[in-house]
Amino acid sequence: MWLIRSSIGRKLVMSISGVVLLLFLLFHLCMNVAAVFSAEAYNTICALLGANWYAVAATVVLAGIIVLHFVYATMITLQNRKARGNDRYAINKRAKGVSWTSQNMFVIGIIVLGFMVLHFSQFWYKMMFAELLGHHEVTLGDGSVVHPQDGAAYVRYYFSHLWVVIAYLIWYVAIWFHLTHGIWSAIQTIGWSNQIWLKRWKLIGNIVATLVMLGFAFVTLFFYAKSICGGSC
């Protein structure tokens, strides 16, 4: 099948899956920003998602897309390493026009994937998964008992810990690097680009990546600052 064996097919699958993941990331950002303005609104969204069949189905599809994206990224990386042969062991200067990010996309992707495990263990595992198991109460590290759909409580709790905040900020930076290259590269692979639009897509990619990073960072730092001042600020 050409989507597996062909280099173009592999890049196409990785690009389309990457675009889908970007759309989910933007949705997730909007959802998180809602928590800043209204805990009730955020929890309403959590309740709409929760363990409802459509949310579970969407989660399974999303997980499949993440796996597909990573598997194809691995295949492309191994293909490129094989094509370079022994040249990959040579110490050479980076080729002109090739960014550091593009040379390290796979490593950055592994970092992003690694932090996703932390995120899932703190939120998804104690929210949707707990609800699927029939748990109506979840005990947090401070001893407080919350409902799996009380997403605002999880956000307040985890983002009150400095090490969690630092870890997430590192994750956001890794996502920024991944998106600055991934967005325009995906658009180019899909065929929605040319010599004129390539520079524009790179600029658009940088803007979107920066907005995503700053948006998530703002929510994280907002709740950390709120935990320091005890909710009085």
mmCIF file with all atom_site columns, C-alpha atoms in Angstrom:
data_model
loop_
_atom_site.group_PDB
_atom_site.id
_atom_site.type_symbol
_atom_site.label_atom_id
_atom_site.label_alt_id
_atom_site.label_comp_id
_atom_site.label_asym_id
_atom_site.label_entity_id
_atom_site.label_seq_id
_atom_site.pdbx_PDB_ins_code
_atom_site.Cartn_x
_atom_site.Cartn_y
_atom_site.Cartn_z
_atom_site.occupancy
_atom_site.B_iso_or_equiv
_atom_site.pdbx_formal_charge
_atom_site.auth_seq_id
_atom_site.auth_comp_id
_atom_site.auth_asym_id
_atom_site.auth_atom_id
_atom_site.pdbx_PDB_model_num
ATOM 1   C CA . MET A 1 1   ? 0.000   0.000  0.000  1.00 0.00 ? 1   MET A CA 1
ATOM 2   C CA . TRP A 1 2   ? 1.530   3.309  -1.101 1.00 0.00 ? 2   TRP A CA 1
ATOM 3   C CA . LEU A 1 3   ? 0.525   5.113  2.128  1.00 0.00 ? 3   LEU A CA 1
ATOM 4   C CA . ILE A 1 4   ? 2.891   2.769  3.977  1.00 0.00 ? 4   ILE A CA 1
ATOM 5   C CA . ARG A 1 5   ? 5.625   1.987  1.459  1.00 0.00 ? 5   ARG A CA 1
ATOM 6   C CA . SER A 1 6   ? 5.851   5.314  -0.337 1.00 0.00 ? 6   SER A CA 1
ATOM 7   C CA . SER A 1 7   ? 7.850   8.160  1.209  1.00 0.00 ? 7   SER A CA 1
ATOM 8   C CA . ILE A 1 8   ? 5.257   10.663 -0.005 1.00 0.00 ? 8   ILE A CA 1
ATOM 9   C CA . GLY A 1 9   ? 2.428   8.506  1.344  1.00 0.00 ? 9   GLY A CA 1
ATOM 10  C CA . ARG A 1 10  ? 4.051   8.302  4.772  1.00 0.00 ? 10  ARG A CA 1
ATOM 11  C CA . LYS A 1 11  ? 4.568   12.059 4.908  1.00 0.00 ? 11  LYS A CA 1
ATOM 12  C CA . LEU A 1 12  ? 0.976   12.615 3.787  1.00 0.00 ? 12  LEU A CA 1
ATOM 13  C CA . VAL A 1 13  ? -0.427  10.431 6.580  1.00 0.00 ? 13  VAL A CA 1
ATOM 14  C CA . MET A 1 14  ? 1.790   12.135 9.153  1.00 0.00 ? 14  MET A CA 1
ATOM 15  C CA . SER A 1 15  ? 0.791   15.583 7.860  1.00 0.00 ? 15  SER A CA 1
ATOM 16  C CA . ILE A 1 16  ? -2.966  14.932 7.888  1.00 0.00 ? 16  ILE A CA 1
ATOM 17  C CA . SER A 1 17  ? -2.804  13.345 11.346 1.00 0.00 ? 17  SER A CA 1
ATOM 18  C CA . GLY A 1 18  ? -0.731  16.318 12.513 1.00 0.00 ? 18  GLY A CA 1
ATOM 19  C CA . VAL A 1 19  ? -3.342  18.796 11.276 1.00 0.00 ? 19  VAL A CA 1
ATOM 20  C CA . VAL A 1 20  ? -6.071  16.878 13.138 1.00 0.00 ? 20  VAL A CA 1
ATOM 21  C CA . LEU A 1 21  ? -3.994  16.948 16.333 1.00 0.00 ? 21  LEU A CA 1
ATOM 22  C CA . LEU A 1 22  ? -3.441  20.688 15.901 1.00 0.00 ? 22  LEU A CA 1
ATOM 23  C CA . LEU A 1 23  ? -7.198  21.261 15.660 1.00 0.00 ? 23  LEU A CA 1
ATOM 24  C CA . PHE A 1 24  ? -7.682  19.273 18.867 1.00 0.00 ? 24  PHE A CA 1
ATOM 25  C CA . LEU A 1 25  ? -4.927  21.293 20.529 1.00 0.00 ? 25  LEU A CA 1
ATOM 26  C CA . LEU A 1 26  ? -6.719  24.533 19.626 1.00 0.00 ? 26  LEU A CA 1
ATOM 27  C CA . PHE A 1 27  ? -9.987  23.134 21.025 1.00 0.00 ? 27  PHE A CA 1
ATOM 28  C CA . HIS A 1 28  ? -8.190  22.102 24.210 1.00 0.00 ? 28  HIS A CA 1
ATOM 29  C CA . LEU A 1 29  ? -6.719  25.599 24.520 1.00 0.00 ? 29  LEU A CA 1
ATOM 30  C CA . CYS A 1 30  ? -10.140 27.252 24.207 1.00 0.00 ? 30  CYS A CA 1
ATOM 31  C CA . MET A 1 31  ? -11.470 24.836 26.823 1.00 0.00 ? 31  MET A CA 1
ATOM 32  C CA . ASN A 1 32  ? -8.628  25.664 29.232 1.00 0.00 ? 32  ASN A CA 1
ATOM 33  C CA . VAL A 1 33  ? -9.036  29.406 28.771 1.00 0.00 ? 33  VAL A CA 1
ATOM 34  C CA . ALA A 1 34  ? -12.695 29.005 29.753 1.00 0.00 ? 34  ALA A CA 1
ATOM 35  C CA . ALA A 1 35  ? -11.509 27.741 33.153 1.00 0.00 ? 35  ALA A CA 1
ATOM 36  C CA . VAL A 1 36  ? -9.852  31.114 33.808 1.00 0.00 ? 36  VAL A CA 1
ATOM 37  C CA . PHE A 1 37  ? -13.116 33.008 33.428 1.00 0.00 ? 37  PHE A CA 1
ATOM 38  C CA . SER A 1 38  ? -15.605 30.489 34.831 1.00 0.00 ? 38  SER A CA 1
ATOM 39  C CA . ALA A 1 39  ? -15.082 27.247 36.732 1.00 0.00 ? 39  ALA A CA 1
ATOM 40  C CA . GLU A 1 40  ? -18.749 26.427 36.122 1.00 0.00 ? 40  GLU A CA 1
ATOM 41  C CA . ALA A 1 41  ? -18.369 26.816 32.357 1.00 0.00 ? 41  ALA A CA 1
ATOM 42  C CA . TYR A 1 42  ? -15.266 24.628 32.376 1.00 0.00 ? 42  TYR A CA 1
ATOM 43  C CA . ASN A 1 43  ? -17.012 21.934 34.410 1.00 0.00 ? 43  ASN A CA 1
ATOM 44  C CA . THR A 1 44  ? -19.987 22.082 32.061 1.00 0.00 ? 44  THR A CA 1
ATOM 45  C CA . ILE A 1 45  ? -17.642 21.267 29.177 1.00 0.00 ? 45  ILE A CA 1
ATOM 46  C CA . CYS A 1 46  ? -16.100 18.461 31.247 1.00 0.00 ? 46  CYS A CA 1
ATOM 47  C CA . ALA A 1 47  ? -19.587 17.078 31.915 1.00 0.00 ? 47  ALA A CA 1
ATOM 48  C CA . LEU A 1 48  ? -20.456 17.212 28.206 1.00 0.00 ? 48  LEU A CA 1
ATOM 49  C CA . LEU A 1 49  ? -17.313 15.246 27.452 1.00 0.00 ? 49  LEU A CA 1
ATOM 50  C CA . GLY A 1 50  ? -16.988 12.987 30.496 1.00 0.00 ? 50  GLY A CA 1
ATOM 51  C CA . ALA A 1 51  ? -17.717 9.309  29.872 1.00 0.00 ? 51  ALA A CA 1
ATOM 52  C CA . ASN A 1 52  ? -20.427 9.925  27.282 1.00 0.00 ? 52  ASN A CA 1
ATOM 53  C CA . TRP A 1 53  ? -20.279 7.522  24.347 1.00 0.00 ? 53  TRP A CA 1
ATOM 54  C CA . TYR A 1 54  ? -19.386 10.213 21.813 1.00 0.00 ? 54  TYR A CA 1
ATOM 55  C CA . ALA A 1 55  ? -16.582 11.545 24.014 1.00 0.00 ? 55  ALA A CA 1
ATOM 56  C CA . VAL A 1 56  ? -15.219 8.034  24.560 1.00 0.00 ? 56  VAL A CA 1
ATOM 57  C CA . ALA A 1 57  ? -15.400 7.318  20.824 1.00 0.00 ? 57  ALA A CA 1
ATOM 58  C CA . ALA A 1 58  ? -13.620 10.595 20.055 1.00 0.00 ? 58  ALA A CA 1
ATOM 59  C CA . THR A 1 59  ? -10.952 9.763  22.658 1.00 0.00 ? 59  THR A CA 1
ATOM 60  C CA . VAL A 1 60  ? -10.317 6.371  21.058 1.00 0.00 ? 60  VAL A CA 1
ATOM 61  C CA . VAL A 1 61  ? -10.034 7.983  17.618 1.00 0.00 ? 61  VAL A CA 1
ATOM 62  C CA . LEU A 1 62  ? -7.730  10.682 18.981 1.00 0.00 ? 62  LEU A CA 1
ATOM 63  C CA . ALA A 1 63  ? -5.518  8.083  20.653 1.00 0.00 ? 63  ALA A CA 1
ATOM 64  C CA . GLY A 1 64  ? -5.361  6.192  17.353 1.00 0.00 ? 64  GLY A CA 1
ATOM 65  C CA . ILE A 1 65  ? -4.327  9.349  15.510 1.00 0.00 ? 65  ILE A CA 1
ATOM 66  C CA . ILE A 1 66  ? -1.593  10.051 18.070 1.00 0.00 ? 66  ILE A CA 1
ATOM 67  C CA . VAL A 1 67  ? -0.246  6.501  17.677 1.00 0.00 ? 67  VAL A CA 1
ATOM 68  C CA . LEU A 1 68  ? -0.491  6.767  13.878 1.00 0.00 ? 68  LEU A CA 1
ATOM 69  C CA . HIS A 1 69  ? 1.351   10.095 13.894 1.00 0.00 ? 69  HIS A CA 1
ATOM 70  C CA . PHE A 1 70  ? 4.146   8.729  16.080 1.00 0.00 ? 70  PHE A CA 1
ATOM 71  C CA . VAL A 1 71  ? 4.475   5.448  14.165 1.00 0.00 ? 71  VAL A CA 1
ATOM 72  C CA . TYR A 1 72  ? 4.751   7.239  10.821 1.00 0.00 ? 72  TYR A CA 1
ATOM 73  C CA . ALA A 1 73  ? 7.199   9.747  12.297 1.00 0.00 ? 73  ALA A CA 1
ATOM 74  C CA . THR A 1 74  ? 9.333   6.799  13.422 1.00 0.00 ? 74  THR A CA 1
ATOM 75  C CA . MET A 1 75  ? 9.119   5.180  9.985  1.00 0.00 ? 75  MET A CA 1
ATOM 76  C CA . ILE A 1 76  ? 10.165  8.403  8.250  1.00 0.00 ? 76  ILE A CA 1
ATOM 77  C CA . THR A 1 77  ? 13.027  8.968  10.704 1.00 0.00 ? 77  THR A CA 1
ATOM 78  C CA . LEU A 1 78  ? 14.368  5.432  10.195 1.00 0.00 ? 78  LEU A CA 1
ATOM 79  C CA . GLN A 1 79  ? 13.972  5.836  6.439  1.00 0.00 ? 79  GLN A CA 1
ATOM 80  C CA . ASN A 1 80  ? 15.988  9.062  6.492  1.00 0.00 ? 80  ASN A CA 1
ATOM 81  C CA . ARG A 1 81  ? 18.696  7.510  8.677  1.00 0.00 ? 81  ARG A CA 1
ATOM 82  C CA . LYS A 1 82  ? 18.947  4.553  6.293  1.00 0.00 ? 82  LYS A CA 1
ATOM 83  C CA . ALA A 1 83  ? 19.178  6.890  3.300  1.00 0.00 ? 83  ALA A CA 1
ATOM 84  C CA . ARG A 1 84  ? 22.036  8.839  4.915  1.00 0.00 ? 84  ARG A CA 1
ATOM 85  C CA . GLY A 1 85  ? 23.930  5.659  5.717  1.00 0.00 ? 85  GLY A CA 1
ATOM 86  C CA . ASN A 1 86  ? 27.315  6.253  7.346  1.00 0.00 ? 86  ASN A CA 1
ATOM 87  C CA . ASP A 1 87  ? 27.011  9.989  6.690  1.00 0.00 ? 87  ASP A CA 1
ATOM 88  C CA . ARG A 1 88  ? 24.891  10.331 9.810  1.00 0.00 ? 88  ARG A CA 1
ATOM 89  C CA . TYR A 1 89  ? 27.992  9.558  11.926 1.00 0.00 ? 89  TYR A CA 1
ATOM 90  C CA . ALA A 1 90  ? 29.998  12.336 10.330 1.00 0.00 ? 90  ALA A CA 1
ATOM 91  C CA . ILE A 1 91  ? 30.319  15.607 12.201 1.00 0.00 ? 91  ILE A CA 1
ATOM 92  C CA . ASN A 1 92  ? 29.187  18.203 9.718  1.00 0.00 ? 92  ASN A CA 1
ATOM 93  C CA . LYS A 1 93  ? 27.722  21.643 9.947  1.00 0.00 ? 93  LYS A CA 1
ATOM 94  C CA . ARG A 1 94  ? 23.986  21.891 9.535  1.00 0.00 ? 94  ARG A CA 1
ATOM 95  C CA . ALA A 1 95  ? 23.048  22.389 5.909  1.00 0.00 ? 95  ALA A CA 1
ATOM 96  C CA . LYS A 1 96  ? 22.119  25.921 4.958  1.00 0.00 ? 96  LYS A CA 1
ATOM 97  C CA . GLY A 1 97  ? 18.382  26.522 5.154  1.00 0.00 ? 97  GLY A CA 1
ATOM 98  C CA . VAL A 1 98  ? 17.813  23.502 7.417  1.00 0.00 ? 98  VAL A CA 1
ATOM 99  C CA . SER A 1 99  ? 16.640  24.570 10.877 1.00 0.00 ? 99  SER A CA 1
ATOM 100 C CA . TRP A 1 100 ? 17.634  22.967 14.152 1.00 0.00 ? 100 TRP A CA 1
ATOM 101 C CA . THR A 1 101 ? 13.975  22.144 14.746 1.00 0.00 ? 101 THR A CA 1
ATOM 102 C CA . SER A 1 102 ? 13.589  20.232 11.483 1.00 0.00 ? 102 SER A CA 1
ATOM 103 C CA . GLN A 1 103 ? 16.668  18.150 12.307 1.00 0.00 ? 103 GLN A CA 1
ATOM 104 C CA . ASN A 1 104 ? 15.357  17.293 15.755 1.00 0.00 ? 104 ASN A CA 1
ATOM 105 C CA . MET A 1 105 ? 11.621  16.917 15.142 1.00 0.00 ? 105 MET A CA 1
ATOM 106 C CA . PHE A 1 106 ? 11.588  13.271 16.208 1.00 0.00 ? 106 PHE A CA 1
ATOM 107 C CA . VAL A 1 107 ? 13.398  13.957 19.486 1.00 0.00 ? 107 VAL A CA 1
ATOM 108 C CA . ILE A 1 108 ? 11.096  16.904 20.211 1.00 0.00 ? 108 ILE A CA 1
ATOM 109 C CA . GLY A 1 109 ? 8.131   14.664 19.402 1.00 0.00 ? 109 GLY A CA 1
ATOM 110 C CA . ILE A 1 110 ? 9.319   12.087 21.950 1.00 0.00 ? 110 ILE A CA 1
ATOM 111 C CA . ILE A 1 111 ? 9.562   14.852 24.585 1.00 0.00 ? 111 ILE A CA 1
ATOM 112 C CA . VAL A 1 112 ? 6.017   15.988 23.756 1.00 0.00 ? 112 VAL A CA 1
ATOM 113 C CA . LEU A 1 113 ? 4.767   12.387 23.911 1.00 0.00 ? 113 LEU A CA 1
ATOM 114 C CA . GLY A 1 114 ? 6.522   11.796 27.223 1.00 0.00 ? 114 GLY A CA 1
ATOM 115 C CA . PHE A 1 115 ? 4.856   14.779 28.865 1.00 0.00 ? 115 PHE A CA 1
ATOM 116 C CA . MET A 1 116 ? 1.503   13.616 27.498 1.00 0.00 ? 116 MET A CA 1
ATOM 117 C CA . VAL A 1 117 ? 1.831   10.572 29.759 1.00 0.00 ? 117 VAL A CA 1
ATOM 118 C CA . LEU A 1 118 ? 2.100   12.927 32.754 1.00 0.00 ? 118 LEU A CA 1
ATOM 119 C CA . HIS A 1 119 ? -0.894  14.943 31.547 1.00 0.00 ? 119 HIS A CA 1
ATOM 120 C CA . PHE A 1 120 ? -3.048  11.856 31.006 1.00 0.00 ? 120 PHE A CA 1
ATOM 121 C CA . SER A 1 121 ? -2.149  10.453 34.441 1.00 0.00 ? 121 SER A CA 1
ATOM 122 C CA . GLN A 1 122 ? -3.177  13.696 36.137 1.00 0.00 ? 122 GLN A CA 1
ATOM 123 C CA . PHE A 1 123 ? -6.333  14.512 34.211 1.00 0.00 ? 123 PHE A CA 1
ATOM 124 C CA . TRP A 1 124 ? -7.739  11.890 31.812 1.00 0.00 ? 124 TRP A CA 1
ATOM 125 C CA . TYR A 1 125 ? -6.984  8.935  34.104 1.00 0.00 ? 125 TYR A CA 1
ATOM 126 C CA . LYS A 1 126 ? -8.693  10.600 37.074 1.00 0.00 ? 126 LYS A CA 1
ATOM 127 C CA . MET A 1 127 ? -11.570 12.035 35.075 1.00 0.00 ? 127 MET A CA 1
ATOM 128 C CA . MET A 1 128 ? -12.909 10.095 32.091 1.00 0.00 ? 128 MET A CA 1
ATOM 129 C CA . PHE A 1 129 ? -11.222 6.790  32.950 1.00 0.00 ? 129 PHE A CA 1
ATOM 130 C CA . ALA A 1 130 ? -12.311 6.996  36.599 1.00 0.00 ? 130 ALA A CA 1
ATOM 131 C CA . GLU A 1 131 ? -15.863 7.693  35.465 1.00 0.00 ? 131 GLU A CA 1
ATOM 132 C CA . LEU A 1 132 ? -15.782 4.732  33.088 1.00 0.00 ? 132 LEU A CA 1
ATOM 133 C CA . LEU A 1 133 ? -14.802 2.532  36.049 1.00 0.00 ? 133 LEU A CA 1
ATOM 134 C CA . GLY A 1 134 ? -17.856 3.801  37.906 1.00 0.00 ? 134 GLY A CA 1
ATOM 135 C CA . HIS A 1 135 ? -15.981 5.958  40.414 1.00 0.00 ? 135 HIS A CA 1
ATOM 136 C CA . HIS A 1 136 ? -17.979 8.990  41.553 1.00 0.00 ? 136 HIS A CA 1
ATOM 137 C CA . GLU A 1 137 ? -15.255 10.299 43.842 1.00 0.00 ? 137 GLU A CA 1
ATOM 138 C CA . VAL A 1 138 ? -11.519 10.754 43.339 1.00 0.00 ? 138 VAL A CA 1
ATOM 139 C CA . THR A 1 139 ? -9.062  11.609 46.112 1.00 0.00 ? 139 THR A CA 1
ATOM 140 C CA . LEU A 1 140 ? -6.352  14.123 45.232 1.00 0.00 ? 140 LEU A CA 1
ATOM 141 C CA . GLY A 1 141 ? -2.910  14.342 46.799 1.00 0.00 ? 141 GLY A CA 1
ATOM 142 C CA . ASP A 1 142 ? -4.003  16.864 49.412 1.00 0.00 ? 142 ASP A CA 1
ATOM 143 C CA . GLY A 1 143 ? -6.752  14.566 50.642 1.00 0.00 ? 143 GLY A CA 1
ATOM 144 C CA . SER A 1 144 ? -9.594  16.469 49.003 1.00 0.00 ? 144 SER A CA 1
ATOM 145 C CA . VAL A 1 145 ? -12.326 14.374 47.406 1.00 0.00 ? 145 VAL A CA 1
ATOM 146 C CA . VAL A 1 146 ? -13.721 15.579 44.069 1.00 0.00 ? 146 VAL A CA 1
ATOM 147 C CA . HIS A 1 147 ? -16.054 14.320 41.350 1.00 0.00 ? 147 HIS A CA 1
ATOM 148 C CA . PRO A 1 148 ? -14.420 13.089 38.118 1.00 0.00 ? 148 PRO A CA 1
ATOM 149 C CA . GLN A 1 149 ? -16.260 15.845 36.205 1.00 0.00 ? 149 GLN A CA 1
ATOM 150 C CA . ASP A 1 150 ? -14.984 18.622 38.478 1.00 0.00 ? 150 ASP A CA 1
ATOM 151 C CA . GLY A 1 151 ? -12.223 19.557 36.066 1.00 0.00 ? 151 GLY A CA 1
ATOM 152 C CA . ALA A 1 152 ? -11.694 22.970 37.673 1.00 0.00 ? 152 ALA A CA 1
ATOM 153 C CA . ALA A 1 153 ? -10.672 21.258 40.931 1.00 0.00 ? 153 ALA A CA 1
ATOM 154 C CA . TYR A 1 154 ? -8.005  19.230 39.111 1.00 0.00 ? 154 TYR A CA 1
ATOM 155 C CA . VAL A 1 155 ? -6.661  22.334 37.375 1.00 0.00 ? 155 VAL A CA 1
ATOM 156 C CA . ARG A 1 156 ? -6.501  24.274 40.657 1.00 0.00 ? 156 ARG A CA 1
ATOM 157 C CA . TYR A 1 157 ? -4.819  21.390 42.465 1.00 0.00 ? 157 TYR A CA 1
ATOM 158 C CA . TYR A 1 158 ? -2.136  20.406 39.965 1.00 0.00 ? 158 TYR A CA 1
ATOM 159 C CA . PHE A 1 159 ? -1.226  23.926 38.899 1.00 0.00 ? 159 PHE A CA 1
ATOM 160 C CA . SER A 1 160 ? -0.637  24.884 42.524 1.00 0.00 ? 160 SER A CA 1
ATOM 161 C CA . HIS A 1 161 ? 2.547   22.771 42.535 1.00 0.00 ? 161 HIS A CA 1
ATOM 162 C CA . LEU A 1 162 ? 5.679   24.492 41.264 1.00 0.00 ? 162 LEU A CA 1
ATOM 163 C CA . TRP A 1 163 ? 7.274   21.331 39.837 1.00 0.00 ? 163 TRP A CA 1
ATOM 164 C CA . VAL A 1 164 ? 4.114   20.620 37.827 1.00 0.00 ? 164 VAL A CA 1
ATOM 165 C CA . VAL A 1 165 ? 4.064   24.186 36.507 1.00 0.00 ? 165 VAL A CA 1
ATOM 166 C CA . ILE A 1 166 ? 7.727   23.983 35.459 1.00 0.00 ? 166 ILE A CA 1
ATOM 167 C CA . ALA A 1 167 ? 7.177   20.588 33.806 1.00 0.00 ? 167 ALA A CA 1
ATOM 168 C CA . TYR A 1 168 ? 4.203   21.901 31.844 1.00 0.00 ? 168 TYR A CA 1
ATOM 169 C CA . LEU A 1 169 ? 6.079   25.040 30.756 1.00 0.00 ? 169 LEU A CA 1
ATOM 170 C CA . ILE A 1 170 ? 8.850   22.813 29.377 1.00 0.00 ? 170 ILE A CA 1
ATOM 171 C CA . TRP A 1 171 ? 6.164   20.814 27.570 1.00 0.00 ? 171 TRP A CA 1
ATOM 172 C CA . TYR A 1 172 ? 4.695   23.962 26.027 1.00 0.00 ? 172 TYR A CA 1
ATOM 173 C CA . VAL A 1 173 ? 8.122   25.015 24.726 1.00 0.00 ? 173 VAL A CA 1
ATOM 174 C CA . ALA A 1 174 ? 8.604   21.570 23.158 1.00 0.00 ? 174 ALA A CA 1
ATOM 175 C CA . ILE A 1 175 ? 5.158   21.857 21.542 1.00 0.00 ? 175 ILE A CA 1
ATOM 176 C CA . TRP A 1 176 ? 6.133   25.304 20.225 1.00 0.00 ? 176 TRP A CA 1
ATOM 177 C CA . PHE A 1 177 ? 9.244   23.918 18.532 1.00 0.00 ? 177 PHE A CA 1
ATOM 178 C CA . HIS A 1 178 ? 7.248   21.010 17.127 1.00 0.00 ? 178 HIS A CA 1
ATOM 179 C CA . LEU A 1 179 ? 4.512   23.251 15.710 1.00 0.00 ? 179 LEU A CA 1
ATOM 180 C CA . THR A 1 180 ? 6.795   25.908 14.204 1.00 0.00 ? 180 THR A CA 1
ATOM 181 C CA . HIS A 1 181 ? 8.125   23.292 11.814 1.00 0.00 ? 181 HIS A CA 1
ATOM 182 C CA . GLY A 1 182 ? 5.195   20.882 11.719 1.00 0.00 ? 182 GLY A CA 1
ATOM 183 C CA . ILE A 1 183 ? 2.495   23.326 10.572 1.00 0.00 ? 183 ILE A CA 1
ATOM 184 C CA . TRP A 1 184 ? 4.139   24.644 7.422  1.00 0.00 ? 184 TRP A CA 1
ATOM 185 C CA . SER A 1 185 ? 5.690   21.254 6.652  1.00 0.00 ? 185 SER A CA 1
ATOM 186 C CA . ALA A 1 186 ? 2.275   19.564 6.829  1.00 0.00 ? 186 ALA A CA 1
ATOM 187 C CA . ILE A 1 187 ? 0.685   22.212 4.613  1.00 0.00 ? 187 ILE A CA 1
ATOM 188 C CA . GLN A 1 188 ? 3.488   21.840 2.091  1.00 0.00 ? 188 GLN A CA 1
ATOM 189 C CA . THR A 1 189 ? 3.163   18.032 2.041  1.00 0.00 ? 189 THR A CA 1
ATOM 190 C CA . ILE A 1 190 ? -0.612  18.202 1.564  1.00 0.00 ? 190 ILE A CA 1
ATOM 191 C CA . GLY A 1 191 ? -0.009  20.491 -1.414 1.00 0.00 ? 191 GLY A CA 1
ATOM 192 C CA . TRP A 1 192 ? -1.493  23.758 -0.162 1.00 0.00 ? 192 TRP A CA 1
ATOM 193 C CA . SER A 1 193 ? 1.695   25.694 -0.627 1.00 0.00 ? 193 SER A CA 1
ATOM 194 C CA . ASN A 1 194 ? 4.008   27.129 -3.275 1.00 0.00 ? 194 ASN A CA 1
ATOM 195 C CA . GLN A 1 195 ? 7.080   29.357 -3.426 1.00 0.00 ? 195 GLN A CA 1
ATOM 196 C CA . ILE A 1 196 ? 5.031   32.455 -2.606 1.00 0.00 ? 196 ILE A CA 1
ATOM 197 C CA . TRP A 1 197 ? 2.958   30.906 0.185  1.00 0.00 ? 197 TRP A CA 1
ATOM 198 C CA . LEU A 1 198 ? 5.771   28.899 1.805  1.00 0.00 ? 198 LEU A CA 1
ATOM 199 C CA . LYS A 1 199 ? 7.152   31.919 3.674  1.00 0.00 ? 199 LYS A CA 1
ATOM 200 C CA . ARG A 1 200 ? 3.610   32.944 4.600  1.00 0.00 ? 200 ARG A CA 1
ATOM 201 C CA . TRP A 1 201 ? 2.797   29.514 5.990  1.00 0.00 ? 201 TRP A CA 1
ATOM 202 C CA . LYS A 1 202 ? 6.020   29.566 8.000  1.00 0.00 ? 202 LYS A CA 1
ATOM 203 C CA . LEU A 1 203 ? 4.996   32.912 9.473  1.00 0.00 ? 203 LEU A CA 1
ATOM 204 C CA . ILE A 1 204 ? 1.459   31.656 10.144 1.00 0.00 ? 204 ILE A CA 1
ATOM 205 C CA . GLY A 1 205 ? 2.908   28.530 11.749 1.00 0.00 ? 205 GLY A CA 1
ATOM 206 C CA . ASN A 1 206 ? 5.115   30.602 14.043 1.00 0.00 ? 206 ASN A CA 1
ATOM 207 C CA . ILE A 1 207 ? 2.181   32.809 15.042 1.00 0.00 ? 207 ILE A CA 1
ATOM 208 C CA . VAL A 1 208 ? -0.137  29.855 15.742 1.00 0.00 ? 208 VAL A CA 1
ATOM 209 C CA . ALA A 1 209 ? 2.580   27.981 17.664 1.00 0.00 ? 209 ALA A CA 1
ATOM 210 C CA . THR A 1 210 ? 3.325   31.068 19.750 1.00 0.00 ? 210 THR A CA 1
ATOM 211 C CA . LEU A 1 211 ? -0.347  31.712 20.525 1.00 0.00 ? 211 LEU A CA 1
ATOM 212 C CA . VAL A 1 212 ? -0.808  28.075 21.547 1.00 0.00 ? 212 VAL A CA 1
ATOM 213 C CA . MET A 1 213 ? 2.266   28.125 23.801 1.00 0.00 ? 213 MET A CA 1
ATOM 214 C CA . LEU A 1 214 ? 1.399   31.476 25.404 1.00 0.00 ? 214 LEU A CA 1
ATOM 215 C CA . GLY A 1 215 ? -2.259  30.492 25.825 1.00 0.00 ? 215 GLY A CA 1
ATOM 216 C CA . PHE A 1 216 ? -1.498  27.279 27.694 1.00 0.00 ? 216 PHE A CA 1
ATOM 217 C CA . ALA A 1 217 ? 1.275   28.980 29.682 1.00 0.00 ? 217 ALA A CA 1
ATOM 218 C CA . PHE A 1 218 ? -1.098  31.783 30.685 1.00 0.00 ? 218 PHE A CA 1
ATOM 219 C CA . VAL A 1 219 ? -3.663  29.334 32.076 1.00 0.00 ? 219 VAL A CA 1
ATOM 220 C CA . THR A 1 220 ? -0.976  27.400 33.973 1.00 0.00 ? 220 THR A CA 1
ATOM 221 C CA . LEU A 1 221 ? 0.646   30.502 35.477 1.00 0.00 ? 221 LEU A CA 1
ATOM 222 C CA . PHE A 1 222 ? -2.743  32.064 36.245 1.00 0.00 ? 222 PHE A CA 1
ATOM 223 C CA . PHE A 1 223 ? -3.788  29.171 38.477 1.00 0.00 ? 223 PHE A CA 1
ATOM 224 C CA . TYR A 1 224 ? -0.335  28.944 40.056 1.00 0.00 ? 224 TYR A CA 1
ATOM 225 C CA . ALA A 1 225 ? -0.431  32.654 40.917 1.00 0.00 ? 225 ALA A CA 1
ATOM 226 C CA . LYS A 1 226 ? -3.972  32.223 42.241 1.00 0.00 ? 226 LYS A CA 1
ATOM 227 C CA . SER A 1 227 ? -2.821  29.387 44.509 1.00 0.00 ? 227 SER A CA 1
ATOM 228 C CA . ILE A 1 228 ? -0.028  31.565 45.924 1.00 0.00 ? 228 ILE A CA 1
ATOM 229 C CA . CYS A 1 229 ? -2.303  34.448 46.826 1.00 0.00 ? 229 CYS A CA 1
ATOM 230 C CA . GLY A 1 230 ? -4.970  32.108 48.176 1.00 0.00 ? 230 GLY A CA 1
ATOM 231 C CA . GLY A 1 231 ? -7.614  33.111 45.636 1.00 0.00 ? 231 GLY A CA 1
ATOM 232 C CA . SER A 1 232 ? -7.618  36.734 46.853 1.00 0.00 ? 232 SER A CA 1
ATOM 233 C CA . CYS A 1 233 ? -6.088  38.022 43.620 1.00 0.00 ? 233 CYS A CA 1
#
